[in-house]
Amino acid sequence: MSAIKEKDKKYNLHSWSAQNKVDPIVVTKAEGLYFWDENGKKYADMSSQLVNSNLGHGNKAIIDAIVEQAQKIPFMGPAFAMDCRADAAEAVVEATGFKGGKVFFTNAGAEANENAIKIARQYTGKLKIFSQYRCYHGSTAGAGMLTGEPRHFFNEPGGPGFVKYDGPYAYRAPKACKFENEDDVADFYLELLENQILYEGPEQIAAIWLESVVGSNGVLIAPVKWYQGVRALCDKYDILMVADEVMAGWYRTGKCFAFMNFGYEPDMITFAKGCTCGYVPLGGVVMQEKIAKFFDETSMGCGLTYSAHPMGCAAAAATIAEYKNEDIENKMKVTSKVLADILDGYVESHASVGQVRHIGLFSAIELVKDKETREPLVPFGKDPEGIMPKILGMLKADGFWTYSHENMIVVCPPLIITEEELREQMAIMDKVLDSVDQMI
């Protein structure tokens, strides 16, 4: 064990892990799509770390903006106005298209959701918050209770008012469901949701949360009619619609924000990750004008020492400019199509691939034991034999870095990836899936 790894394991606690099982890679260099370990082994970052390094490693424009701000004024409390704060706020709000909107900056996505909960409750005067099963919104107290998968168990019993609903996931719908098209899928889940709204009392519901595209829980892409239907239900019952864009935002789906693919506008969005590509932590809540105006005369009950941190804001302004300078939206049209074609081919060529889902460079491969029964490769919330880590280990051995969740492998490379790099890395995935086919 190297001295660095030994010291790391002695003093650091690693997230979501039993510490005796942790075996971290010691990273010494990172550039573009790739990073290298202390032994010189090269890895392709096919998950963009935690789906946040959208512009890859070592982007000079972002680094220069951070350095310049650090030399100028590295920190000033959030009560002060600064050029970097004004520039970042303008860039973020304009990117959403929310006319008259405003942003409250946080440090990360969990804090963005945490503060959006408070804003929704304060604005509406109502308590209950709806959020979806098989979604992840963070691990702090409130964001953890928004989360609808096993990681929210660590936050229980939690606070009152959090209600879960079933969102569209046709592949794992009840066996009695016979959907002929996407409209049928949307109609079924919208009926369930409206019933639940009525059961819980719309006069008590402050907001309905959703990930614009469900991320780590399988890149679940709902029908257009679903998103528009949720918008209509929120309008009908005077409920706020909040879109979590933490992972799906900042061109991951091909559009600046994922909601732009589906023809609706939420009342608030939460964001983080790709707004700085992780170079400096930053997140936030963008709210429509009607909510922003509410706080003209009412004191907003949110505050953080590092809200709108100057170096985070400088990084955000530079990052948003880089998306445009690099023409990311247009470049992705080619690589997104390549990735889609490769993934779709896996459904035919691999017995272990039950379904693939993709939008932009946001994708997941769902692994099954049996395509007919759709039995997942590992049971929900469990993997007693460590099957998924074994698969990741095979990918890692060939320099393909990503992560898995439940029975799904995430494929979300940096948006700067070239077609050649993409094909080279997906050939590794193809080979590993051959081995997975032999496991079932």
Coordinates of C-alpha atoms in Angstrom, one line a residue:
M1 CA 0.0 0.0 0.0
S2 CA 1.4 3.4 -1.0
A3 CA 2.0 6.1 1.7
I4 CA -0.7 8.2 0.2
K5 CA -3.3 5.5 0.3
E6 CA -2.3 4.4 3.8
K7 CA -2.7 8.0 5.1
D8 CA -6.0 8.4 3.3
K9 CA -7.4 5.2 4.8
K10 CA -6.1 6.2 8.3
Y11 CA -7.7 9.7 8.3
N12 CA -10.5 9.9 5.7
L13 CA -14.0 8.5 5.9
H14 CA -15.3 7.5 2.4
S15 CA -19.0 8.0 1.6
W16 CA -21.5 5.1 1.3
S17 CA -18.9 2.6 2.3
A18 CA -17.8 0.2 5.0
Q19 CA -14.3 1.6 5.6
N20 CA -12.5 -1.8 5.7
K21 CA -13.7 -2.5 2.2
V22 CA -12.5 0.8 0.7
D23 CA -9.6 0.6 -1.7
P24 CA -9.2 4.1 -3.3
I25 CA -7.2 4.7 -6.4
V26 CA -4.5 7.3 -5.8
V27 CA -4.9 9.8 -8.6
T28 CA -1.8 11.9 -9.7
K29 CA -3.0 13.5 -13.0
A30 CA -6.1 14.3 -14.9
E31 CA -6.6 15.9 -18.3
G32 CA -9.6 16.0 -20.7
L33 CA -11.4 12.6 -20.7
Y34 CA -8.7 10.8 -18.7
F35 CA -7.0 10.5 -15.3
W36 CA -4.0 8.5 -14.2
D37 CA -3.2 6.6 -11.0
E38 CA 0.1 6.6 -9.1
N39 CA 1.3 3.6 -11.1
G40 CA 0.8 5.5 -14.4
K41 CA -2.4 3.5 -15.4
K42 CA -4.7 5.5 -17.6
Y43 CA -8.5 5.6 -17.1
A44 CA -11.2 7.0 -19.2
D45 CA -13.7 8.9 -17.0
M46 CA -16.9 7.5 -18.5
S47 CA -19.0 8.7 -15.7
S48 CA -17.7 12.3 -15.6
Q49 CA -16.8 11.5 -12.0
L50 CA -20.2 11.8 -10.4
V51 CA -21.8 13.1 -13.6
N52 CA -20.4 16.6 -13.0
S53 CA -17.1 16.9 -14.9
N54 CA -19.0 17.9 -18.0
L55 CA -16.1 19.7 -19.7
G56 CA -13.6 17.2 -18.6
H57 CA -10.5 17.7 -16.5
G58 CA -8.1 20.6 -16.7
N59 CA -10.2 23.2 -18.6
K60 CA -7.9 26.2 -18.7
A61 CA -10.6 28.9 -18.9
I62 CA -12.3 27.7 -15.8
I63 CA -9.0 27.3 -13.9
D64 CA -7.9 30.8 -15.0
A65 CA -11.1 32.3 -13.7
I66 CA -10.7 30.6 -10.3
V67 CA -7.0 31.7 -10.1
E68 CA -7.9 35.3 -11.0
Q69 CA -10.7 35.5 -8.4
A70 CA -8.5 33.9 -5.8
Q71 CA -5.8 36.6 -6.4
K72 CA -8.4 39.4 -6.4
I73 CA -10.8 38.5 -3.6
P74 CA -11.0 34.8 -2.6
F75 CA -13.9 35.3 -0.2
M76 CA -16.4 37.8 0.9
G77 CA -19.6 37.2 2.9
P78 CA -22.8 36.7 0.9
A79 CA -24.3 40.0 2.0
F80 CA -21.9 41.9 -0.3
A81 CA -22.4 42.5 -4.0
M82 CA -19.5 41.5 -6.2
D83 CA -18.9 41.4 -10.0
C84 CA -18.4 37.6 -10.0
R85 CA -21.7 37.1 -8.1
A86 CA -23.7 39.4 -10.4
D87 CA -22.2 37.8 -13.5
A88 CA -22.8 34.3 -12.3
A89 CA -26.4 35.0 -11.2
E90 CA -27.2 36.7 -14.6
A91 CA -25.6 33.8 -16.5
V92 CA -27.5 31.1 -14.5
V93 CA -30.9 32.8 -14.7
E94 CA -30.6 33.6 -18.4
A95 CA -29.7 30.0 -19.0
T96 CA -33.0 28.9 -17.5
G97 CA -35.1 31.3 -19.6
F98 CA -37.0 32.3 -16.4
K99 CA -38.0 35.9 -17.2
G100 CA -37.8 37.9 -14.0
G101 CA -36.3 34.9 -12.1
K102 CA -33.7 35.0 -9.4
V103 CA -31.2 32.6 -8.0
F104 CA -30.2 31.7 -4.4
F105 CA -26.7 30.1 -4.5
T106 CA -25.7 27.2 -2.3
N107 CA -22.7 24.9 -2.2
A108 CA -24.0 21.8 -3.8
G109 CA -27.1 20.0 -5.1
A110 CA -28.2 18.6 -1.7
E111 CA -28.2 22.1 -0.2
A112 CA -30.0 23.4 -3.3
N113 CA -32.8 21.0 -2.7
E114 CA -32.7 21.6 1.1
N115 CA -33.2 25.3 0.6
A116 CA -35.8 24.8 -2.1
I117 CA -37.9 22.8 0.3
K118 CA -37.9 25.8 2.7
I119 CA -38.6 28.3 -0.1
A120 CA -41.6 26.2 -1.3
R121 CA -43.1 25.8 2.2
Q122 CA -42.6 29.5 3.0
Y123 CA -44.0 30.7 -0.3
T124 CA -47.1 28.4 -0.2
G125 CA -47.7 28.2 3.5
K126 CA -48.2 24.5 3.0
L127 CA -46.2 21.5 4.5
K128 CA -46.3 18.4 2.3
I129 CA -43.7 17.7 -0.3
F130 CA -44.2 15.0 -2.9
S131 CA -41.1 13.3 -4.4
Q132 CA -40.6 10.2 -6.5
Y133 CA -39.5 6.7 -5.7
R134 CA -36.3 5.7 -7.5
C135 CA -34.9 9.3 -7.3
Y136 CA -32.0 10.8 -5.5
H137 CA -31.9 14.4 -4.3
G138 CA -29.1 14.4 -1.8
S139 CA -28.3 13.1 1.7
T140 CA -28.8 16.0 4.0
A141 CA -31.8 15.9 6.3
G142 CA -34.4 17.4 4.0
A143 CA -32.9 16.3 0.7
G144 CA -32.4 12.8 2.1
M145 CA -36.1 12.6 2.8
L146 CA -36.9 13.8 -0.7
T147 CA -34.8 10.8 -2.0
G148 CA -36.8 7.8 -3.0
E149 CA -34.3 4.9 -2.9
P150 CA -32.5 3.0 -0.1
R151 CA -30.1 5.8 0.7
H152 CA -33.0 7.8 2.3
F153 CA -33.2 5.1 5.0
F154 CA -30.2 6.7 6.7
N155 CA -32.3 9.9 7.2
E156 CA -35.3 8.2 8.8
P157 CA -37.4 8.9 10.8
G158 CA -36.9 12.3 9.3
G159 CA -39.3 15.2 9.5
P160 CA -43.0 15.3 8.7
G161 CA -44.6 16.0 5.4
F162 CA -42.6 14.0 2.9
V163 CA -44.7 11.9 0.6
K164 CA -43.5 9.5 -2.1
Y165 CA -45.2 8.8 -5.5
D166 CA -44.5 6.4 -8.3
G167 CA -43.1 8.0 -11.4
P168 CA -43.1 6.5 -14.9
Y169 CA -40.9 3.4 -15.3
A170 CA -42.8 1.3 -17.8
Y171 CA -40.1 -1.4 -17.9
R172 CA -40.9 -2.2 -14.2
A173 CA -44.6 -1.3 -14.2
P174 CA -47.1 -3.7 -12.5
K175 CA -47.5 -6.9 -14.6
A176 CA -51.2 -6.1 -15.2
C177 CA -50.2 -2.9 -17.1
K178 CA -50.4 -3.3 -20.9
F179 CA -49.1 -0.1 -22.4
E180 CA -49.4 0.4 -26.2
N181 CA -47.6 3.7 -26.4
E182 CA -46.0 6.4 -24.3
D183 CA -49.2 8.3 -23.9
D184 CA -50.6 5.2 -22.1
V185 CA -47.7 5.2 -19.8
A186 CA -48.2 8.9 -19.0
D187 CA -51.9 8.5 -18.5
F188 CA -51.4 5.6 -16.0
Y189 CA -48.9 7.4 -13.8
L190 CA -50.7 10.7 -14.0
E191 CA -53.9 9.1 -12.7
L192 CA -52.0 7.5 -9.8
L193 CA -50.4 10.9 -9.0
E194 CA -53.7 12.8 -9.1
N195 CA -55.4 10.2 -6.9
Q196 CA -52.5 10.6 -4.4
I197 CA -52.8 14.4 -4.5
L198 CA -56.5 14.1 -3.6
Y199 CA -55.8 11.5 -0.9
E200 CA -53.1 13.7 0.7
G201 CA -55.1 16.9 0.3
P202 CA -54.0 19.5 -2.3
E203 CA -54.5 22.3 0.2
Q204 CA -51.6 20.8 2.2
I205 CA -49.2 20.1 -0.6
A206 CA -46.5 22.7 -1.2
A207 CA -44.6 21.2 -4.1
I208 CA -44.1 18.2 -6.3
W209 CA -40.4 17.3 -6.9
L210 CA -39.0 15.4 -9.8
E211 CA -35.7 14.8 -11.4
S212 CA -36.1 16.2 -14.9
V213 CA -34.5 13.0 -16.0
V214 CA -33.9 10.5 -13.2
G215 CA -30.1 10.1 -12.9
S216 CA -28.3 7.6 -10.9
N217 CA -31.4 5.4 -10.5
G218 CA -31.3 4.5 -14.1
V219 CA -31.6 7.5 -16.4
L220 CA -35.4 7.1 -16.4
I221 CA -36.9 9.3 -19.2
A222 CA -40.6 9.9 -18.8
P223 CA -42.9 10.6 -21.8
V224 CA -43.4 14.2 -22.8
K225 CA -47.1 13.9 -21.8
W226 CA -46.0 13.0 -18.2
Y227 CA -44.0 16.2 -17.6
Q228 CA -46.7 18.4 -19.2
G229 CA -49.4 16.5 -17.2
V230 CA -47.6 17.1 -13.9
R231 CA -47.4 20.8 -14.8
A232 CA -51.1 20.8 -15.4
L233 CA -51.8 19.1 -12.1
C234 CA -49.7 21.6 -10.3
D235 CA -51.6 24.4 -11.9
K236 CA -54.9 22.8 -11.2
Y237 CA -54.2 22.3 -7.5
D238 CA -52.0 25.3 -6.8
I239 CA -48.9 23.3 -6.1
L240 CA -45.3 24.3 -7.1
M241 CA -43.5 22.1 -9.6
V242 CA -39.8 21.7 -8.7
A243 CA -37.3 20.2 -11.2
D244 CA -34.1 18.8 -9.9
E245 CA -31.6 19.6 -12.6
V246 CA -28.5 18.8 -10.5
M247 CA -27.4 15.9 -12.6
A248 CA -29.4 16.4 -15.8
G249 CA -28.6 20.1 -16.2
W250 CA -25.9 21.9 -18.1
Y251 CA -26.2 20.2 -21.4
R252 CA -26.0 16.6 -20.1
T253 CA -29.2 15.8 -22.1
G254 CA -28.2 17.9 -25.1
K255 CA -30.1 21.0 -23.9
C256 CA -28.9 23.4 -21.3
F257 CA -31.5 22.0 -18.9
A258 CA -33.3 18.7 -19.3
F259 CA -36.8 20.3 -18.8
M260 CA -36.2 22.1 -22.2
N261 CA -36.6 18.7 -24.0
F262 CA -40.1 18.2 -22.8
G263 CA -42.1 21.4 -23.4
Y264 CA -42.8 22.6 -19.9
E265 CA -41.4 25.1 -17.3
P266 CA -41.1 24.3 -13.6
D267 CA -41.6 26.9 -10.9
M268 CA -38.2 26.3 -9.5
I269 CA -35.1 24.3 -10.5
T270 CA -32.3 23.1 -8.4
F271 CA -28.8 22.8 -9.9
A272 CA -25.1 22.1 -9.1
K273 CA -22.6 19.7 -10.7
G274 CA -22.1 20.9 -14.3
C275 CA -22.4 24.6 -13.4
T276 CA -18.7 24.5 -12.4
C277 CA -17.9 21.0 -13.5
G278 CA -16.8 20.4 -10.0
Y279 CA -13.8 22.6 -10.1
V280 CA -15.2 24.6 -7.2
P281 CA -18.4 23.6 -5.3
L282 CA -21.5 25.6 -6.2
G283 CA -25.2 24.9 -6.5
G284 CA -28.4 26.9 -6.3
V285 CA -32.1 27.3 -6.6
V286 CA -33.6 29.3 -9.5
M287 CA -37.1 30.5 -9.0
Q288 CA -39.7 32.1 -11.3
E289 CA -40.6 35.7 -10.9
K290 CA -43.8 35.1 -8.9
I291 CA -41.7 33.4 -6.2
A292 CA -38.9 35.9 -6.3
K293 CA -41.3 38.8 -5.9
F294 CA -42.8 37.1 -2.8
F295 CA -39.5 37.7 -1.0
D296 CA -39.4 41.4 -1.9
E297 CA -41.2 42.2 1.3
T298 CA -40.9 38.8 3.1
S299 CA -37.6 37.7 4.6
M300 CA -36.4 34.5 2.9
G301 CA -35.5 31.9 5.6
C302 CA -32.3 30.7 3.9
G303 CA -28.7 31.6 4.6
L304 CA -25.2 30.0 4.2
T305 CA -21.8 31.3 5.1
Y306 CA -20.5 30.2 1.7
S307 CA -23.6 31.2 -0.4
A308 CA -22.4 32.6 -3.7
H309 CA -18.8 31.9 -2.9
P310 CA -16.7 34.2 -5.1
M311 CA -14.5 31.5 -6.5
G312 CA -17.5 29.3 -7.1
C313 CA -19.3 32.1 -8.9
A314 CA -16.2 32.9 -11.0
A315 CA -16.0 29.3 -12.0
A316 CA -19.7 29.2 -12.9
A317 CA -19.6 32.2 -15.1
A318 CA -16.5 30.8 -16.9
T319 CA -18.1 27.4 -17.2
I320 CA -21.3 28.6 -18.7
A321 CA -19.3 30.7 -21.2
E322 CA -17.2 27.6 -22.1
Y323 CA -20.3 25.6 -23.0
K324 CA -21.0 28.2 -25.6
N325 CA -17.4 28.8 -26.7
E326 CA -16.9 25.0 -27.2
D327 CA -20.3 24.8 -29.0
I328 CA -21.2 21.8 -26.8
E329 CA -24.8 21.6 -27.8
N330 CA -24.0 21.2 -31.5
K331 CA -21.0 18.9 -30.9
M332 CA -23.1 16.6 -28.8
K333 CA -25.5 15.9 -31.6
V334 CA -22.9 13.6 -33.2
T335 CA -21.6 11.8 -30.1
S336 CA -25.1 11.4 -28.6
K337 CA -26.2 9.6 -31.8
V338 CA -23.1 7.4 -31.7
L339 CA -23.7 6.5 -28.1
A340 CA -27.4 5.8 -28.7
D341 CA -26.7 3.5 -31.7
I342 CA -24.1 1.5 -29.7
L343 CA -26.4 1.1 -26.7
D344 CA -29.4 0.1 -28.7
G345 CA -27.3 -2.6 -30.3
Y346 CA -26.5 -4.1 -26.9
V347 CA -30.2 -4.9 -26.4
E348 CA -29.9 -7.3 -29.4
S349 CA -26.4 -8.6 -28.9
H350 CA -26.3 -9.2 -25.1
A351 CA -28.5 -11.6 -23.2
S352 CA -27.8 -9.7 -19.9
V353 CA -29.0 -6.3 -21.2
G354 CA -32.7 -5.9 -20.6
Q355 CA -33.1 -2.2 -21.5
V356 CA -30.9 0.8 -22.3
R357 CA -32.0 4.4 -21.8
H358 CA -30.3 7.4 -23.2
I359 CA -30.7 11.1 -23.9
G360 CA -27.8 13.3 -24.9
L361 CA -24.7 11.8 -23.2
F362 CA -26.8 10.6 -20.2
S363 CA -27.4 6.9 -20.3
A364 CA -27.7 3.7 -18.3
I365 CA -27.6 0.0 -19.1
E366 CA -30.1 -2.2 -17.1
L367 CA -28.8 -5.7 -16.5
V368 CA -31.1 -8.7 -16.1
K369 CA -31.0 -12.4 -15.4
D370 CA -33.8 -13.1 -17.8
K371 CA -35.1 -10.8 -20.6
E372 CA -38.5 -12.5 -20.6
T373 CA -39.2 -12.1 -16.8
R374 CA -37.1 -8.9 -16.6
E375 CA -35.6 -10.2 -13.3
P376 CA -32.9 -7.8 -12.3
L377 CA -29.3 -9.0 -12.2
V378 CA -29.3 -8.1 -8.5
P379 CA -32.3 -7.6 -6.2
F380 CA -33.5 -4.1 -5.5
G381 CA -31.4 -2.6 -2.6
K382 CA -29.2 -5.7 -2.3
D383 CA -26.2 -7.3 -3.9
P384 CA -25.1 -10.0 -1.5
E385 CA -22.7 -11.6 -3.9
G386 CA -21.0 -8.3 -5.0
I387 CA -21.9 -8.9 -8.7
M388 CA -22.0 -5.2 -9.7
P389 CA -18.6 -4.5 -8.1
K390 CA -17.2 -7.4 -10.0
I391 CA -18.5 -6.0 -13.3
L392 CA -17.1 -2.6 -12.5
G393 CA -13.8 -4.3 -11.6
M394 CA -13.7 -5.8 -15.1
L395 CA -14.3 -2.4 -16.7
K396 CA -11.7 -0.8 -14.4
A397 CA -9.1 -3.4 -15.4
D398 CA -9.4 -2.1 -19.0
G399 CA -9.3 1.5 -18.0
F400 CA -13.0 2.2 -18.2
W401 CA -14.1 4.2 -15.1
T402 CA -17.8 4.5 -14.1
Y403 CA -20.2 3.5 -11.4
S404 CA -23.3 1.4 -10.9
H405 CA -26.5 1.7 -9.0
E406 CA -28.8 -1.2 -8.3
N407 CA -28.7 -3.4 -11.5
M408 CA -27.7 -0.5 -13.7
I409 CA -24.3 0.7 -15.1
V410 CA -24.1 4.4 -15.7
V411 CA -22.5 5.7 -19.0
C412 CA -22.2 9.5 -18.8
P413 CA -18.8 10.6 -20.4
P414 CA -17.7 14.2 -20.4
L415 CA -19.4 16.2 -23.1
I416 CA -16.1 16.9 -24.8
I417 CA -15.6 13.3 -25.7
T418 CA -14.8 12.6 -29.3
E419 CA -16.5 10.0 -31.5
E420 CA -13.2 8.1 -31.7
E421 CA -12.8 8.1 -27.9
L422 CA -16.4 7.1 -27.4
R423 CA -16.2 4.1 -29.8
E424 CA -12.9 3.0 -28.2
Q425 CA -14.4 3.0 -24.7
M426 CA -17.7 1.4 -25.6
A427 CA -15.8 -1.5 -27.3
I428 CA -14.5 -2.2 -23.7
M429 CA -18.0 -2.1 -22.4
D430 CA -19.1 -4.5 -25.2
K431 CA -16.3 -7.0 -24.2
V432 CA -17.2 -6.8 -20.5
L433 CA -20.9 -7.4 -21.3
D434 CA -19.9 -10.6 -23.1
S435 CA -18.6 -11.8 -19.7
V436 CA -21.7 -10.7 -18.0
D437 CA -23.8 -12.7 -20.4
Q438 CA -21.8 -15.8 -19.2
M439 CA -22.7 -15.0 -15.6
I440 CA -26.5 -15.3 -15.9

